[in-house]
Short mmCIF file of C-alpha atoms in Angstrom, two decimals:
data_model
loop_
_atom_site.label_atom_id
_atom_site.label_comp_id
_atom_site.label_asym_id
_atom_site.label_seq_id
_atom_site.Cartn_x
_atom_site.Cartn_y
_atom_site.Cartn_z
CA UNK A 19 -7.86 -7.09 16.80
CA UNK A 20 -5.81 -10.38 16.09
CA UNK A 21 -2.34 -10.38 17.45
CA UNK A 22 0.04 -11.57 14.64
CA UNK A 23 3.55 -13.45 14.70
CA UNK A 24 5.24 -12.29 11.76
CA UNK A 25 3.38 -8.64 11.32
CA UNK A 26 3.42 -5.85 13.74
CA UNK A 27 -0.31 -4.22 12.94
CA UNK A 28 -2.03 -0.71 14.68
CA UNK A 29 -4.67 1.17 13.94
CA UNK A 30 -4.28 5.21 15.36
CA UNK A 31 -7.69 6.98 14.51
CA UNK A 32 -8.16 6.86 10.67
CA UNK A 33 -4.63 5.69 9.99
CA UNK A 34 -3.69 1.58 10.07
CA UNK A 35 -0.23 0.49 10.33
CA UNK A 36 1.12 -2.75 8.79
CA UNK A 37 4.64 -3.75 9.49
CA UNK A 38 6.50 -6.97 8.44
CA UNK A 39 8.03 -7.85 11.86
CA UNK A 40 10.83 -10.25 11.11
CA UNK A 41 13.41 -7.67 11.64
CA UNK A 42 16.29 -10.61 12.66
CA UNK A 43 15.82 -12.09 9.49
CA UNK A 44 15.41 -8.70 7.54
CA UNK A 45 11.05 -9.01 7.38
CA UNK A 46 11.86 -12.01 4.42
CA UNK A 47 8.66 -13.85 3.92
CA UNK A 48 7.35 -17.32 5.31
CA UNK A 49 4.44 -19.56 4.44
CA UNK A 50 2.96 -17.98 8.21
CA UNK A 51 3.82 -14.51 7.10
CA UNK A 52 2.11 -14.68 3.59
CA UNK A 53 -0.89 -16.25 5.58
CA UNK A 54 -1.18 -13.38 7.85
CA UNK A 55 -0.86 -11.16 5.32
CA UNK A 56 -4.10 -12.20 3.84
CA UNK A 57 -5.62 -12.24 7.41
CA UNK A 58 -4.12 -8.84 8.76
CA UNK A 59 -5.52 -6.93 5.30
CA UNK A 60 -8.80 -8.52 5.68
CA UNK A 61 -9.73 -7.57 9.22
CA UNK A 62 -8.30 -3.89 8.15
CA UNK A 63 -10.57 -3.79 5.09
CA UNK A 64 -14.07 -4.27 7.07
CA UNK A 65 -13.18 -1.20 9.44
CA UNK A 66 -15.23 1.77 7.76
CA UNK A 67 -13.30 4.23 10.20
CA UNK A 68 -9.77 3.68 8.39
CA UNK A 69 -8.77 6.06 5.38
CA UNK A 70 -5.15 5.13 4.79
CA UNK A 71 -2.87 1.51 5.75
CA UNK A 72 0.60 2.15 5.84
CA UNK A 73 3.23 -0.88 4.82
CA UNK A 74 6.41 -0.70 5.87
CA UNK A 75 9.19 -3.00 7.77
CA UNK A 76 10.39 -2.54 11.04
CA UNK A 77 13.97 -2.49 11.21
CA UNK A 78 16.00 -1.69 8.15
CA UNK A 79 14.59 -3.80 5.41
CA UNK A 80 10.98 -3.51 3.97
CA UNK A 81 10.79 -6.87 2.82
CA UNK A 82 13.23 -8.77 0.71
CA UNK A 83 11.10 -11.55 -0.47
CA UNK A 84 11.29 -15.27 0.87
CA UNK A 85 12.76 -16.36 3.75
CA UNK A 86 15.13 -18.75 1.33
CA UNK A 87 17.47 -19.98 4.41
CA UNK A 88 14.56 -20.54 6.74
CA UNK A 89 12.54 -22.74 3.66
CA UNK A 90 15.81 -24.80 3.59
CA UNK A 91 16.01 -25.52 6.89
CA UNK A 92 12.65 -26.19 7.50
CA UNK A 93 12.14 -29.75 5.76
CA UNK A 94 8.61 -29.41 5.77
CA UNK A 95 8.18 -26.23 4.16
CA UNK A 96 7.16 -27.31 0.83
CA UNK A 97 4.01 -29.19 2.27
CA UNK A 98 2.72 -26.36 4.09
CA UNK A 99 1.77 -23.55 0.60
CA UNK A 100 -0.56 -21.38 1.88
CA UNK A 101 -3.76 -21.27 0.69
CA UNK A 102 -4.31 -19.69 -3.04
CA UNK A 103 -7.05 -17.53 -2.20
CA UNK A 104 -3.34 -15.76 0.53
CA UNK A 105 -2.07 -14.53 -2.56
CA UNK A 106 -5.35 -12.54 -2.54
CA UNK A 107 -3.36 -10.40 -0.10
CA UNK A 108 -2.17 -7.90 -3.20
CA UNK A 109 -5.58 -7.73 -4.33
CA UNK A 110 -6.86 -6.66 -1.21
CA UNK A 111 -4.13 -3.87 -0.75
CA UNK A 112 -5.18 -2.79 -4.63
CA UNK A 113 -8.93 -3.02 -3.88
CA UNK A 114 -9.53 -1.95 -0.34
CA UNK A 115 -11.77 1.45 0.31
CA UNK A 116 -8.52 2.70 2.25
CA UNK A 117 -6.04 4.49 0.30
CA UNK A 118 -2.68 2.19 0.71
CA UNK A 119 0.71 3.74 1.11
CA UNK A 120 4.16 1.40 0.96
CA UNK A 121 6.60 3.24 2.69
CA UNK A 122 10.02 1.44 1.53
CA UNK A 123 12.35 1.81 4.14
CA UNK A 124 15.01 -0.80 3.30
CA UNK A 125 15.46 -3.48 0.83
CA UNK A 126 12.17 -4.47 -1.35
CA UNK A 127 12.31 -7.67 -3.74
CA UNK A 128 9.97 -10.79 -4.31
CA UNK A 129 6.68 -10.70 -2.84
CA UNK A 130 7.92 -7.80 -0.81
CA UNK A 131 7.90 -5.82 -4.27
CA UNK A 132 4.81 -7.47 -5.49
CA UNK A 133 3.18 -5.89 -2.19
CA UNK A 134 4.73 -2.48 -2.39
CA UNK A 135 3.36 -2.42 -6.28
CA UNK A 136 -0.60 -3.61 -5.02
CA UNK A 137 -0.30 -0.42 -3.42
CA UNK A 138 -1.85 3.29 -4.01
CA UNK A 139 1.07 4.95 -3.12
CA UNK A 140 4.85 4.18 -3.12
CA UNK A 141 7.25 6.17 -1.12
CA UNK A 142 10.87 5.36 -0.45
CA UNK A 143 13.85 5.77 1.79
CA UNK A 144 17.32 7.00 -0.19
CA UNK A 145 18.21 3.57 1.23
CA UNK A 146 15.98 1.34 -0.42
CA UNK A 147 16.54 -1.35 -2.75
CA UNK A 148 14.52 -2.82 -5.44
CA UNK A 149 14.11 -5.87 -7.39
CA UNK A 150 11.58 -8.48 -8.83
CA UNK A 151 13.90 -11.48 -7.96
CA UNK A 152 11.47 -14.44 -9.24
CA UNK A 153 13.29 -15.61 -12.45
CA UNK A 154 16.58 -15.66 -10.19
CA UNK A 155 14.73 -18.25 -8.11
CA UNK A 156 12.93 -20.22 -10.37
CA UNK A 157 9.84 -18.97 -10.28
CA UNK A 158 7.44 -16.51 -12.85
CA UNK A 159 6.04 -13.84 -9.88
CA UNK A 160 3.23 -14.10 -7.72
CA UNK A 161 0.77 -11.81 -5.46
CA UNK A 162 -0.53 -10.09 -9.15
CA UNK A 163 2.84 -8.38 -10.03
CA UNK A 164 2.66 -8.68 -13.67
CA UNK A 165 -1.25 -6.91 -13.33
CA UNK A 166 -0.02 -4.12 -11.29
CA UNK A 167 3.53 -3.64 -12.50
CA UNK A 168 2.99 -2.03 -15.68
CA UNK A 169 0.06 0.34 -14.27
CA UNK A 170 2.71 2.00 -13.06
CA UNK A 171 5.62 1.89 -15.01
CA UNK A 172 3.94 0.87 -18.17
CA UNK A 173 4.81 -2.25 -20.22
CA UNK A 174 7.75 -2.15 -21.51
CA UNK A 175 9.78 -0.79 -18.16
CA UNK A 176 7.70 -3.76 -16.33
CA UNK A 177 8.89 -6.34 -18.99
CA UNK A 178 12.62 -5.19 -18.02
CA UNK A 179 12.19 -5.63 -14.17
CA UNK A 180 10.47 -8.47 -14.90
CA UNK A 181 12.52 -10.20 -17.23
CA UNK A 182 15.91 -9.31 -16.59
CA UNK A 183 15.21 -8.04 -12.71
CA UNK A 184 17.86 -5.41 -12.28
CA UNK A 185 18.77 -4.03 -9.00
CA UNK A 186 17.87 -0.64 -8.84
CA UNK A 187 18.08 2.45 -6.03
CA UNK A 188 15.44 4.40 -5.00
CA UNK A 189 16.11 7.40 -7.24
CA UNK A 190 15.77 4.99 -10.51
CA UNK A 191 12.50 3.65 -9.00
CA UNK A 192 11.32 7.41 -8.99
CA UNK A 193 12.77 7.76 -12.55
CA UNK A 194 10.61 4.60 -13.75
CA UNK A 195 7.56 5.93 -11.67
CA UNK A 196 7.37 2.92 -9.01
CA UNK A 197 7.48 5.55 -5.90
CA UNK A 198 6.94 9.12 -6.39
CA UNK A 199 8.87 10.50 -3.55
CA UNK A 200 12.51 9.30 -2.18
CA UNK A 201 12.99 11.11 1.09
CA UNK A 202 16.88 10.60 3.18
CA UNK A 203 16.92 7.75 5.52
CA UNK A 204 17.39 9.82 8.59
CA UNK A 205 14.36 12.03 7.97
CA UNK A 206 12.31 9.41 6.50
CA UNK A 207 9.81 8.64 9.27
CA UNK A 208 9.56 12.40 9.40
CA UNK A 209 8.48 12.75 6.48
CA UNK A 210 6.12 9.49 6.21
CA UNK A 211 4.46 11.02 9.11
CA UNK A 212 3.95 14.08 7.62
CA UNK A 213 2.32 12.35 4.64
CA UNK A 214 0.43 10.08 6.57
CA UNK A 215 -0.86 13.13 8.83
CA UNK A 216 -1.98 14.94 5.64
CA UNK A 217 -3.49 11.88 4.15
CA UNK A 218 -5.67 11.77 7.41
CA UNK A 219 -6.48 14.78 7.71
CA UNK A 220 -8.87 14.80 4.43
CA UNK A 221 -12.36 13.63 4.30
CA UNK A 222 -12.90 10.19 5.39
CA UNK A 223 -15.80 9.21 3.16
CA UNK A 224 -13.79 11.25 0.25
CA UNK A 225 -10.81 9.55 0.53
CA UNK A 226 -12.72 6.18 0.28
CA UNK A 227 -15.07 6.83 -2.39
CA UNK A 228 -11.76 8.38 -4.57
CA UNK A 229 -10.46 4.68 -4.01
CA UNK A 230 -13.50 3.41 -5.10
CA UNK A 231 -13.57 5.44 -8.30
CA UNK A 232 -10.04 4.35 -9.26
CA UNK A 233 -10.87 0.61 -8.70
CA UNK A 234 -14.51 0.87 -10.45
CA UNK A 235 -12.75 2.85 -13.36
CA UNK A 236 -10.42 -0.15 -14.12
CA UNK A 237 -13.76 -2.36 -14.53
CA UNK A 238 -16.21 -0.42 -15.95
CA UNK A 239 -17.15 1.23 -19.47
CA UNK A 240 -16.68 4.87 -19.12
CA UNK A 241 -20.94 5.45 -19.12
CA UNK A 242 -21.16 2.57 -16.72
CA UNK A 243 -18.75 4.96 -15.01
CA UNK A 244 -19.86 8.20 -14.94
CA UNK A 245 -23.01 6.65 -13.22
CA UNK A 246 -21.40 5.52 -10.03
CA UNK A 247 -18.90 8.16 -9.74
CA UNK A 248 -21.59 10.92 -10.13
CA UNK A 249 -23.99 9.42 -7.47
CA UNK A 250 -21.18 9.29 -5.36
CA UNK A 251 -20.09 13.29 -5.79
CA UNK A 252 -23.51 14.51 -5.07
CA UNK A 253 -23.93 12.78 -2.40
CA UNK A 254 -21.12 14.00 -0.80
CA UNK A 255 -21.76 16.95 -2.14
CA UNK A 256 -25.08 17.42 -0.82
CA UNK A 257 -24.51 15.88 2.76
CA UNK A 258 -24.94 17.63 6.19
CA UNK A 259 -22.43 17.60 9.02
CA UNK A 260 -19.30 19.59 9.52
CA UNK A 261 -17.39 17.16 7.75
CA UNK A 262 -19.80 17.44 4.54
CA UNK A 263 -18.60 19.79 2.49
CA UNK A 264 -21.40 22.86 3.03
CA UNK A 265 -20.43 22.30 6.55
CA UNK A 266 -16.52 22.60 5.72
CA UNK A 267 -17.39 25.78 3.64
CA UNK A 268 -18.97 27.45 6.96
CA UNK A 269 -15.98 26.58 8.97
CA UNK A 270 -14.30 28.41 5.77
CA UNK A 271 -16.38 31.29 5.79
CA UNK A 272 -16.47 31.86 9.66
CA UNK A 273 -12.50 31.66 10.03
CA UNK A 274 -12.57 34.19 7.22
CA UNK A 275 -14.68 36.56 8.94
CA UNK A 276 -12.78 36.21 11.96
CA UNK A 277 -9.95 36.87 10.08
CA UNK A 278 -11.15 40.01 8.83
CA UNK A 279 -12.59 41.09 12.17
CA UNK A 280 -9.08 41.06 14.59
#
């Protein structure tokens, strides 16, 4: 697996880490960062063995957005964009067959939020911090934030952090639905482990082919729909293996019995 500068990325079994490593400048985002971004999620979406990717920040920030102090020192910044097809990045954390968790551990703003939203699953520290931050720059949002913002806290809430990009704690982010659980700062890798653990710990091909369902429903007429997702139940449905579900039912019934026998 590629070694990155700016990202700190693992994979553990069926679990992949991704963690913005700029910790002494609080994870904020460079043009190399935002590159690797794209790079890091695209080696991470061709491994069939993964179920869940984890985002998170080492150190106690998440990711604030831009790196403003490092483009202003660095003369040459403004020549060196990335790419358009980086910004891609959100879309791959959005569309990839492994279910995506942010875990927000610190403060979350710019692209860092735009990230956090391309995700499945938000989670956050009591600590966190949240804003959109682009009109305060300049700029009208990037990385597909004003597609995936209102999925999840509908239109007009997404309009508001949009528009007037207040800064709000963790506990109003639950309140507007961006992250359904806000878990204290000293217990929170605790807890994200937990989840992750449990995550994991379902069926691999289930887990992906969910994600797929979600992302083909936000395409497709419902018929259209039905079509894919039922071919895709029965054939889990009708597998072999002890991971297929008549083979999970045995382990069921056999633990049962043993149960009943001591």
């Amino acid at each position: 697996m590629t070694r990155w500068e700016t990202l700190d990325v693992s994979v553990d079994g069926p679990v992949a880490w991704v963690r913005f490593d700029r910790p002494d400048r609080r994870n904020g985002v460079t043009t190399e960062m935002a590159v690797e971004m794209y790079g890091a999620l695209s080696e991470l979406a061709a491994l069939d063995a993964v179920s869940v990717l984890v985002l998170t920040g080492n150190g106690d920030a998440f990711c604030p957005g831009a790196d403003l102090r490092a483009a202003a020192e660095d003369g040459q910044a403004a020549r060196r964009l990335p790419d358009p097809e980086t910004y891609h990045s959100a879309r791959l954390l959005h569309e990839m067959p492994a279910l995506t968790v942010a875990a927000v551990n610190g403060a979350c703003a710019g692209a860092g939020f735009a990230w956090a939203a391309a995700c499945d699953v938000r989670v956050a520290s009591a600590s966190a911090r949240f804003a959109t931050a682009f009109l305060a720059v300049g700029l009208p949002g990037e990385l597909g934030l004003a597609w995936t913002l209102p999925r999840s806290v509908g239109a007009t809430r997404a309009r508001e952090l949009l528009f007037l990009a207040p800064k709000i704690d963790a506990e109003q982010a639950r309140e507007y639905g961006f992250v359904s659980r806000v878990w204290p700062a000293e217990s929170f890798q605790r807890e994200l482990d937990g989840l992750v653990a449990q995550l994991a710990g379902r069926r691999l091909e289930a887990v992906r082919e969910m994600k797929r369902n979600l992302v083909e429903a936000e395409r497709l007429p419902l018929g259209d729909y039905i079509t894919g997702e039922s071919a895709r139940y029965l054939a889990l449905l009708t597998g072999d293996g002890p991971d297929s579900v008549r083979g999970r039912m045995a382990q069921r019934r056999d633990q049962i019995q043993a149960d009943h026998t001591e």
